[in-house]
The first five atom37 places (N, CA, C, CB, O) and aatype in JSON, in Angstrom:
{
  "aatype": [3, 4, 0, 5, 12, 15, 9, 14, 3, 16, 10, 1, 6, 11, 19, 6, 10, 13, 1, 0, 16, 7, 1, 9, 13, 1, 6, 0, 3, 6, 10, 13, 16, 6, 19, 7, 17, 10, 5, 19, 10, 19, 7, 5, 8, 19, 10, 14, 6, 15, 13, 8, 14, 10, 0, 7, 10, 10, 0, 3, 3, 5, 10, 6, 7, 13, 10, 0, 15, 9, 1, 5, 19, 9, 0, 1, 7, 19, 3, 6, 10, 14, 0, 8, 0, 3, 18, 10, 0, 7, 8, 4, 5, 0, 0, 11, 9],
  "atom_mask": [
    [1, 1, 1, 1, 1],
    [1, 1, 1, 1, 1],
    [1, 1, 1, 1, 1],
    [1, 1, 1, 1, 1],
    [1, 1, 1, 1, 1],
    [1, 1, 1, 1, 1],
    [1, 1, 1, 1, 1],
    [1, 1, 1, 1, 1],
    [1, 1, 1, 1, 1],
    [1, 1, 1, 1, 1],
    [1, 1, 1, 1, 1],
    [1, 1, 1, 1, 1],
    [1, 1, 1, 1, 1],
    [1, 1, 1, 1, 1],
    [1, 1, 1, 1, 1],
    [1, 1, 1, 1, 1],
    [1, 1, 1, 1, 1],
    [1, 1, 1, 1, 1],
    [1, 1, 1, 1, 1],
    [1, 1, 1, 1, 1],
    [1, 1, 1, 1, 1],
    [1, 1, 1, 0, 1],
    [1, 1, 1, 1, 1],
    [1, 1, 1, 1, 1],
    [1, 1, 1, 1, 1],
    [1, 1, 1, 1, 1],
    [1, 1, 1, 1, 1],
    [1, 1, 1, 1, 1],
    [1, 1, 1, 1, 1],
    [1, 1, 1, 1, 1],
    [1, 1, 1, 1, 1],
    [1, 1, 1, 1, 1],
    [1, 1, 1, 1, 1],
    [1, 1, 1, 1, 1],
    [1, 1, 1, 1, 1],
    [1, 1, 1, 0, 1],
    [1, 1, 1, 1, 1],
    [1, 1, 1, 1, 1],
    [1, 1, 1, 1, 1],
    [1, 1, 1, 1, 1],
    [1, 1, 1, 1, 1],
    [1, 1, 1, 1, 1],
    [1, 1, 1, 0, 1],
    [1, 1, 1, 1, 1],
    [1, 1, 1, 1, 1],
    [1, 1, 1, 1, 1],
    [1, 1, 1, 1, 1],
    [1, 1, 1, 1, 1],
    [1, 1, 1, 1, 1],
    [1, 1, 1, 1, 1],
    [1, 1, 1, 1, 1],
    [1, 1, 1, 1, 1],
    [1, 1, 1, 1, 1],
    [1, 1, 1, 1, 1],
    [1, 1, 1, 1, 1],
    [1, 1, 1, 0, 1],
    [1, 1, 1, 1, 1],
    [1, 1, 1, 1, 1],
    [1, 1, 1, 1, 1],
    [1, 1, 1, 1, 1],
    [1, 1, 1, 1, 1],
    [1, 1, 1, 1, 1],
    [1, 1, 1, 1, 1],
    [1, 1, 1, 1, 1],
    [1, 1, 1, 0, 1],
    [1, 1, 1, 1, 1],
    [1, 1, 1, 1, 1],
    [1, 1, 1, 1, 1],
    [1, 1, 1, 1, 1],
    [1, 1, 1, 1, 1],
    [1, 1, 1, 1, 1],
    [1, 1, 1, 1, 1],
    [1, 1, 1, 1, 1],
    [1, 1, 1, 1, 1],
    [1, 1, 1, 1, 1],
    [1, 1, 1, 1, 1],
    [1, 1, 1, 0, 1],
    [1, 1, 1, 1, 1],
    [1, 1, 1, 1, 1],
    [1, 1, 1, 1, 1],
    [1, 1, 1, 1, 1],
    [1, 1, 1, 1, 1],
    [1, 1, 1, 1, 1],
    [1, 1, 1, 1, 1],
    [1, 1, 1, 1, 1],
    [1, 1, 1, 1, 1],
    [1, 1, 1, 1, 1],
    [1, 1, 1, 1, 1],
    [1, 1, 1, 1, 1],
    [1, 1, 1, 0, 1],
    [1, 1, 1, 1, 1],
    [1, 1, 1, 1, 1],
    [1, 1, 1, 1, 1],
    [1, 1, 1, 1, 1],
    [1, 1, 1, 1, 1],
    [1, 1, 1, 1, 1],
    [1, 1, 1, 1, 1]
  ],
  "atom_positions": [
    [[-8.04, 52.49, 51.36], [-10.09, 52.55, 52.36], [-9.82, 50.92, 52.25], [-12.33, 53.43, 51.04], [-10.66, 50.13, 52.68]],
    [[-11.06, 50.99, 49.85], [-11.15, 49.93, 49.36], [-10.2, 48.67, 49.96], [-10.98, 50.25, 48.1], [-10.63, 47.69, 50.56]],
    [[-8.84, 48.95, 49.66], [-8.12, 47.59, 49.83], [-8.43, 46.74, 52.0], [-5.9, 48.22, 49.37], [-8.44, 45.62, 52.5]],
    [[-8.61, 47.98, 52.45], [-7.76, 47.07, 53.42], [-9.73, 46.54, 54.06], [-6.18, 48.28, 54.93], [-9.75, 45.76, 55.02]],
    [[-11.29, 47.04, 53.43], [-12.08, 46.32, 53.83], [-12.37, 44.95, 54.12], [-12.56, 46.59, 53.39], [-11.48, 44.12, 53.97]],
    [[-13.51, 44.6, 54.52], [-13.72, 43.05, 54.53], [-14.55, 43.53, 53.3], [-14.48, 42.07, 56.0], [-15.03, 44.55, 52.8]],
    [[-14.42, 41.92, 53.06], [-15.84, 41.55, 51.35], [-16.95, 41.16, 51.98], [-15.53, 39.93, 49.94], [-16.98, 41.8, 53.03]],
    [[-17.92, 40.42, 51.91], [-18.72, 39.28, 51.65], [-17.95, 37.68, 51.84], [-19.21, 39.53, 50.14], [-17.02, 37.49, 51.06]],
    [[-18.26, 36.61, 52.72], [-17.76, 35.7, 52.37], [-18.43, 35.23, 51.44], [-17.51, 35.04, 53.16], [-18.19, 34.02, 51.51]],
    [[-19.26, 35.44, 50.44], [-19.56, 33.77, 49.52], [-18.19, 35.36, 48.37], [-22.44, 32.89, 48.57], [-17.57, 35.17, 47.33]],
    [[-18.26, 36.38, 49.05], [-16.82, 36.74, 47.3], [-15.81, 36.05, 47.19], [-15.82, 38.27, 47.16], [-15.36, 35.38, 46.26]],
    [[-15.22, 36.38, 48.94], [-13.7, 35.58, 49.76], [-14.31, 33.75, 49.18], [-13.65, 35.9, 52.44], [-13.33, 33.03, 49.02]],
    [[-15.31, 33.21, 48.97], [-15.48, 32.4, 48.59], [-14.89, 32.1, 46.91], [-16.63, 32.42, 48.97], [-14.08, 31.3, 46.45]],
    [[-15.8, 33.21, 46.29], [-15.56, 32.93, 45.0], [-13.89, 33.26, 44.12], [-16.71, 33.73, 44.43], [-13.22, 33.23, 43.09]],
    [[-13.98, 33.45, 45.08], [-12.57, 34.38, 44.88], [-11.4, 33.43, 44.93], [-12.31, 35.6, 46.16], [-10.68, 33.12, 43.98]],
    [[-11.29, 32.78, 46.78], [-10.49, 31.09, 46.28], [-10.39, 30.24, 46.23], [-9.9, 30.59, 46.32], [-9.62, 29.36, 46.63]],
    [[-11.24, 30.35, 45.66], [-12.28, 28.91, 44.49], [-11.1, 29.12, 42.91], [-14.97, 29.73, 43.81], [-10.65, 28.23, 42.19]],
    [[-10.96, 30.15, 42.84], [-11.33, 30.75, 41.55], [-9.65, 30.12, 41.87], [-12.08, 32.62, 41.1], [-9.33, 28.96, 41.62]],
    [[-8.61, 31.28, 42.54], [-7.49, 31.17, 43.33], [-7.09, 29.89, 42.72], [-7.71, 31.22, 44.91], [-6.41, 29.72, 41.7]],
    [[-7.73, 28.82, 43.67], [-7.59, 28.01, 43.65], [-7.16, 26.03, 42.5], [-8.27, 28.52, 44.24], [-6.52, 24.98, 42.44]],
    [[-8.32, 27.03, 41.82], [-8.47, 25.79, 41.26], [-8.89, 26.74, 39.65], [-9.82, 24.57, 42.2], [-8.63, 26.1, 38.63]],
    [[-9.33, 27.79, 39.48], [-9.79, 28.6, 37.84], [-11.37, 28.51, 37.49], [0.0, 0.0, 0.0], [-12.06, 28.89, 36.54]],
    [[-11.65, 27.78, 38.84], [-13.49, 27.47, 38.09], [-13.64, 28.86, 38.87], [-14.93, 25.63, 38.78], [-13.05, 29.58, 39.68]],
    [[-15.16, 28.76, 37.87], [-15.88, 30.09, 38.15], [-17.8, 29.49, 38.78], [-15.84, 31.21, 36.23], [-18.06, 28.3, 38.97]],
    [[-18.5, 30.25, 38.92], [-19.91, 29.76, 39.26], [-20.78, 31.06, 38.66], [-20.15, 29.44, 41.08], [-20.3, 32.19, 38.57]],
    [[-21.42, 30.89, 38.48], [-22.8, 32.0, 38.54], [-24.0, 31.82, 39.37], [-23.48, 32.09, 37.2], [-24.85, 30.97, 39.1]],
    [[-24.07, 32.58, 40.34], [-25.12, 32.15, 40.46], [-26.83, 33.26, 40.61], [-24.68, 31.33, 41.54], [-27.06, 34.47, 40.68]],
    [[-27.59, 32.14, 40.62], [-28.47, 32.32, 39.19], [-29.29, 34.53, 38.75], [-30.32, 30.76, 39.67], [-30.02, 35.08, 37.92]],
    [[-28.38, 34.95, 40.13], [-29.04, 36.56, 40.14], [-28.4, 36.88, 40.08], [-29.71, 37.32, 40.9], [-28.97, 37.26, 39.06]],
    [[-26.95, 37.53, 40.09], [-25.8, 37.23, 40.07], [-25.47, 38.07, 38.78], [-25.55, 35.74, 40.13], [-25.59, 37.43, 37.74]],
    [[-25.01, 39.6, 38.61], [-25.22, 40.01, 38.16], [-24.6, 40.29, 36.93], [-25.45, 40.41, 38.75], [-25.12, 41.01, 36.08]],
    [[-22.58, 39.32, 36.7], [-21.75, 39.02, 35.99], [-21.93, 38.1, 35.35], [-20.92, 38.97, 36.42], [-21.72, 38.85, 34.4]],
    [[-22.06, 37.41, 35.02], [-21.61, 35.94, 33.86], [-20.27, 35.09, 34.57], [-20.89, 36.67, 31.89], [-19.64, 35.38, 35.59]],
    [[-20.07, 33.86, 33.57], [-18.97, 33.59, 34.46], [-17.59, 34.34, 33.26], [-18.89, 31.54, 34.91], [-16.42, 34.43, 33.63]],
    [[-17.98, 34.71, 32.08], [-17.05, 35.74, 31.13], [-16.66, 37.21, 31.99], [-18.07, 36.21, 29.55], [-15.67, 37.57, 32.63]],
    [[-17.47, 37.61, 31.77], [-17.74, 38.44, 33.65], [-16.83, 38.21, 35.22], [0.0, 0.0, 0.0], [-16.11, 39.12, 35.61]],
    [[-16.95, 37.08, 35.93], [-16.48, 37.38, 36.44], [-15.1, 36.49, 36.36], [-17.21, 37.6, 37.26], [-14.57, 36.15, 37.42]],
    [[-14.56, 36.14, 35.19], [-12.82, 36.08, 33.86], [-12.71, 37.32, 34.13], [-12.86, 35.74, 31.69], [-12.15, 37.36, 35.23]],
    [[-12.91, 38.36, 33.77], [-12.45, 39.49, 32.97], [-12.84, 40.39, 34.84], [-13.64, 39.96, 31.02], [-11.84, 40.74, 35.47]],
    [[-13.46, 40.51, 35.13], [-12.8, 40.79, 37.2], [-11.72, 40.52, 37.5], [-13.4, 39.91, 38.49], [-10.71, 41.22, 37.54]],
    [[-11.92, 39.21, 37.77], [-10.34, 38.89, 38.52], [-9.54, 38.91, 38.21], [-9.93, 38.06, 38.94], [-8.72, 39.6, 38.82]],
    [[-9.1, 38.08, 36.91], [-7.43, 38.99, 35.95], [-7.96, 39.64, 35.85], [-6.51, 38.75, 34.54], [-8.9, 38.86, 35.75]],
    [[-8.7, 41.12, 35.68], [-8.57, 42.4, 35.22], [-7.51, 42.69, 37.04], [0.0, 0.0, 0.0], [-6.61, 43.48, 37.38]],
    [[-8.27, 41.59, 37.76], [-8.07, 42.5, 39.66], [-6.33, 42.11, 40.13], [-9.57, 41.35, 41.46], [-5.61, 42.57, 41.02]],
    [[-6.09, 41.08, 39.07], [-4.79, 39.53, 38.76], [-5.53, 39.21, 40.0], [-2.47, 39.62, 38.81], [-5.58, 39.75, 41.11]],
    [[-6.04, 38.23, 39.49], [-6.2, 37.28, 41.27], [-5.97, 35.71, 39.76], [-8.88, 37.49, 42.82], [-6.88, 34.98, 39.37]],
    [[-5.53, 35.7, 39.62], [-4.98, 34.13, 38.39], [-4.39, 32.69, 39.05], [-3.34, 34.64, 37.25], [-3.3, 32.45, 39.59]],
    [[-5.11, 32.17, 38.89], [-5.9, 30.42, 39.37], [-4.34, 29.75, 39.87], [-6.88, 29.11, 37.47], [-3.73, 28.85, 39.3]],
    [[-4.13, 30.13, 40.51], [-2.57, 28.18, 40.75], [-2.68, 27.33, 40.46], [-2.08, 27.3, 41.95], [-1.64, 26.79, 40.1]],
    [[-3.59, 26.74, 40.39], [-3.92, 25.41, 39.6], [-4.68, 25.72, 38.49], [-4.71, 24.34, 40.4], [-4.95, 26.87, 38.16]],
    [[-5.27, 24.0, 37.48], [-6.03, 23.65, 37.54], [-7.35, 23.3, 38.28], [-5.6, 23.35, 37.28], [-7.11, 23.54, 39.47]],
    [[-8.54, 22.88, 38.16], [-9.61, 21.7, 37.72], [-9.07, 20.65, 37.47], [-10.41, 21.88, 36.57], [-8.78, 20.27, 36.33]],
    [[-8.75, 19.75, 39.03], [-8.74, 18.7, 38.79], [-9.78, 17.18, 37.23], [-8.93, 18.78, 40.15], [-9.57, 16.11, 36.64]],
    [[-10.94, 18.43, 37.42], [-11.69, 17.07, 36.3], [-10.41, 17.3, 34.71], [-14.23, 17.72, 35.61], [-9.92, 16.6, 33.83]],
    [[-10.38, 18.81, 35.18], [-9.45, 19.05, 33.46], [-8.69, 18.34, 32.92], [-8.54, 20.04, 33.27], [-8.45, 18.34, 31.71]],
    [[-7.85, 17.13, 34.34], [-6.6, 16.4, 34.35], [-7.1, 14.85, 33.96], [0.0, 0.0, 0.0], [-6.4, 13.84, 33.83]],
    [[-8.9, 15.05, 33.79], [-9.16, 13.28, 33.5], [-8.64, 13.19, 31.79], [-11.35, 12.67, 33.72], [-7.93, 12.19, 31.67]],
    [[-8.74, 13.7, 30.87], [-9.15, 14.04, 29.25], [-7.6, 14.16, 29.32], [-10.36, 15.61, 28.64], [-6.73, 14.82, 29.88]],
    [[-7.77, 13.06, 28.35], [-6.48, 12.11, 27.71], [-6.04, 13.17, 26.8], [-6.88, 10.46, 26.8], [-7.03, 13.73, 26.32]],
    [[-4.94, 13.66, 26.38], [-4.68, 14.05, 25.08], [-5.14, 14.72, 24.54], [-4.67, 13.49, 24.42], [-5.4, 15.91, 24.71]],
    [[-5.41, 13.65, 23.36], [-5.35, 13.79, 22.34], [-6.99, 14.54, 22.82], [-4.93, 12.5, 21.35], [-6.74, 15.74, 22.75]],
    [[-8.28, 14.42, 23.2], [-8.71, 14.88, 23.75], [-8.83, 16.19, 23.67], [-8.46, 14.48, 24.4], [-9.36, 16.91, 22.82]],
    [[-8.17, 16.46, 24.86], [-7.18, 17.75, 24.94], [-7.07, 18.68, 23.8], [-5.79, 17.32, 25.15], [-7.78, 19.66, 23.6]],
    [[-6.11, 18.27, 23.09], [-6.26, 18.24, 21.64], [-7.17, 19.03, 20.3], [-6.55, 17.15, 21.63], [-7.11, 20.05, 19.62]],
    [[-8.0, 17.85, 20.47], [-8.83, 18.0, 19.83], [-10.7, 19.41, 19.93], [0.0, 0.0, 0.0], [-11.47, 20.0, 19.16]],
    [[-10.4, 19.14, 21.92], [-10.69, 20.37, 23.07], [-10.58, 22.08, 21.7], [-8.78, 20.31, 24.85], [-11.27, 22.59, 20.82]],
    [[-9.19, 22.31, 22.42], [-8.31, 23.24, 22.21], [-8.08, 23.08, 20.02], [-6.73, 22.77, 23.48], [-7.6, 23.9, 19.22]],
    [[-8.38, 22.38, 19.9], [-8.54, 22.61, 17.97], [-9.68, 22.87, 18.44], [-8.37, 21.28, 16.48], [-9.61, 23.77, 19.28]],
    [[-10.99, 22.37, 18.24], [-12.65, 22.84, 17.86], [-12.51, 24.96, 18.92], [-14.42, 20.97, 19.16], [-13.26, 25.83, 18.49]],
    [[-11.96, 25.15, 19.58], [-11.85, 25.82, 19.83], [-10.87, 27.03, 19.02], [-11.84, 25.34, 20.71], [-11.35, 28.07, 18.56]],
    [[-9.63, 26.73, 18.96], [-8.74, 27.93, 17.51], [-9.7, 28.29, 16.52], [-7.32, 27.09, 16.37], [-9.95, 29.33, 15.92]],
    [[-10.21, 26.98, 16.52], [-10.91, 27.02, 14.95], [-12.56, 27.88, 15.25], [-11.21, 24.95, 14.19], [-13.13, 28.42, 14.31]],
    [[-13.15, 27.88, 16.67], [-14.14, 28.62, 16.48], [-13.71, 30.21, 16.48], [-15.11, 28.22, 17.48], [-14.49, 31.13, 16.22]],
    [[-12.33, 30.36, 16.8], [-12.18, 32.3, 16.27], [-11.51, 31.9, 15.21], [-11.13, 33.73, 17.34], [-11.74, 32.94, 14.6]],
    [[-11.04, 31.43, 14.64], [-10.45, 31.17, 13.75], [-11.81, 31.58, 12.58], [-9.77, 29.68, 13.95], [-11.52, 32.27, 11.6]],
    [[-12.99, 31.2, 12.73], [-14.24, 31.22, 11.76], [-14.81, 33.06, 12.05], [-15.7, 29.69, 12.39], [-15.3, 33.86, 11.25]],
    [[-14.36, 33.28, 14.05], [-14.92, 34.63, 13.02], [-12.75, 36.05, 13.27], [0.0, 0.0, 0.0], [-12.22, 37.09, 12.9]],
    [[-12.66, 35.44, 13.7], [-11.56, 36.44, 12.38], [-11.55, 36.66, 11.3], [-10.47, 36.2, 12.08], [-11.42, 37.76, 10.76]],
    [[-11.71, 35.48, 10.75], [-12.24, 35.8, 8.97], [-13.75, 36.6, 8.8], [-12.52, 34.04, 8.02], [-14.01, 36.93, 7.64]],
    [[-14.56, 36.87, 9.63], [-15.36, 36.99, 9.64], [-14.99, 38.97, 9.8], [-16.01, 35.92, 10.5], [-15.9, 39.79, 9.76]],
    [[-13.87, 39.26, 9.93], [-13.95, 41.03, 10.62], [-12.79, 41.34, 9.56], [-13.41, 41.46, 12.79], [-11.96, 40.72, 8.9]],
    [[-13.15, 42.43, 9.74], [-12.26, 43.78, 8.02], [-11.61, 43.88, 8.58], [-12.64, 45.44, 7.19], [-11.91, 44.07, 9.76]],
    [[-9.94, 43.83, 8.12], [-8.68, 43.68, 8.22], [-8.35, 45.61, 9.09], [-7.96, 43.17, 6.38], [-8.98, 46.61, 8.76]],
    [[-7.64, 45.59, 9.76], [-7.02, 45.93, 10.69], [-7.33, 48.09, 9.88], [-5.18, 44.83, 10.8], [-8.11, 49.04, 9.88]],
    [[-6.19, 47.67, 9.46], [-6.32, 49.38, 8.05], [-7.5, 49.09, 7.87], [-5.33, 49.55, 6.14], [-8.16, 49.31, 8.89]],
    [[-8.31, 48.54, 6.71], [-9.53, 49.01, 6.38], [-10.45, 49.35, 7.79], [-10.18, 47.9, 5.42], [-11.17, 50.35, 7.68]],
    [[-10.53, 48.48, 9.42], [-11.72, 49.61, 10.23], [-11.4, 50.93, 10.27], [-11.98, 49.35, 11.8], [-12.11, 51.93, 10.23]],
    [[-9.65, 50.73, 10.38], [-9.59, 52.43, 11.09], [-10.2, 52.97, 9.83], [-7.77, 53.31, 11.55], [-11.12, 53.77, 10.02]],
    [[-9.9, 52.72, 8.69], [-10.5, 54.08, 7.82], [-11.64, 54.25, 7.74], [-10.25, 54.21, 6.53], [-12.08, 55.28, 7.23]],
    [[-12.87, 52.77, 8.47], [-13.42, 53.39, 8.1], [-14.38, 53.65, 8.92], [0.0, 0.0, 0.0], [-15.45, 53.9, 8.35]],
    [[-14.4, 53.67, 10.28], [-14.9, 54.04, 11.78], [-13.88, 55.51, 12.39], [-14.57, 52.38, 12.96], [-14.39, 56.2, 13.28]],
    [[-12.3, 55.95, 11.78], [-11.28, 56.03, 12.78], [-10.57, 57.09, 11.98], [-10.44, 54.63, 13.18], [-9.37, 57.24, 12.24]],
    [[-11.23, 58.0, 10.87], [-10.42, 59.14, 10.27], [-11.09, 60.39, 11.08], [-10.57, 59.27, 8.45], [-12.15, 60.65, 11.65]],
    [[-9.58, 61.12, 10.73], [-9.38, 62.25, 11.61], [-10.13, 63.0, 10.72], [-7.89, 62.76, 12.01], [-10.22, 62.89, 9.5]],
    [[-10.65, 63.77, 11.46], [-11.66, 64.81, 11.1], [-11.07, 65.95, 10.59], [-12.49, 65.22, 12.21], [-10.68, 66.85, 11.34]],
    [[-10.9, 66.04, 8.39], [-10.46, 67.15, 7.33], [-11.12, 68.75, 8.04], [-11.3, 66.69, 5.51], [-12.06, 69.48, 8.37]],
    [[-9.68, 68.49, 7.91], [-9.28, 70.78, 8.71], [-9.5, 71.43, 7.1], [-6.49, 71.46, 9.6], [-9.4, 72.64, 6.91]]
  ]
}
């Protein structure tokens, strides 16, 4: 029944915009943040068919610099995390019988 029910125009517009361009916006009082909307939409298999036209205005070197900075942020975060085996040993030990 839920798959067949109508949705509010504001939600339909948000989904259509994301599907067309990958753009996400948040109204001031919405429950979800932009990251939350991304998780919800992608989790429901709503995927962008293209990218926002402004993204095409970046020169290749600007885009590479932007992506390199994202890679650095991720790498720094990963460096702070424990190794997988260490995390499991510290948090997921099976109870001794």
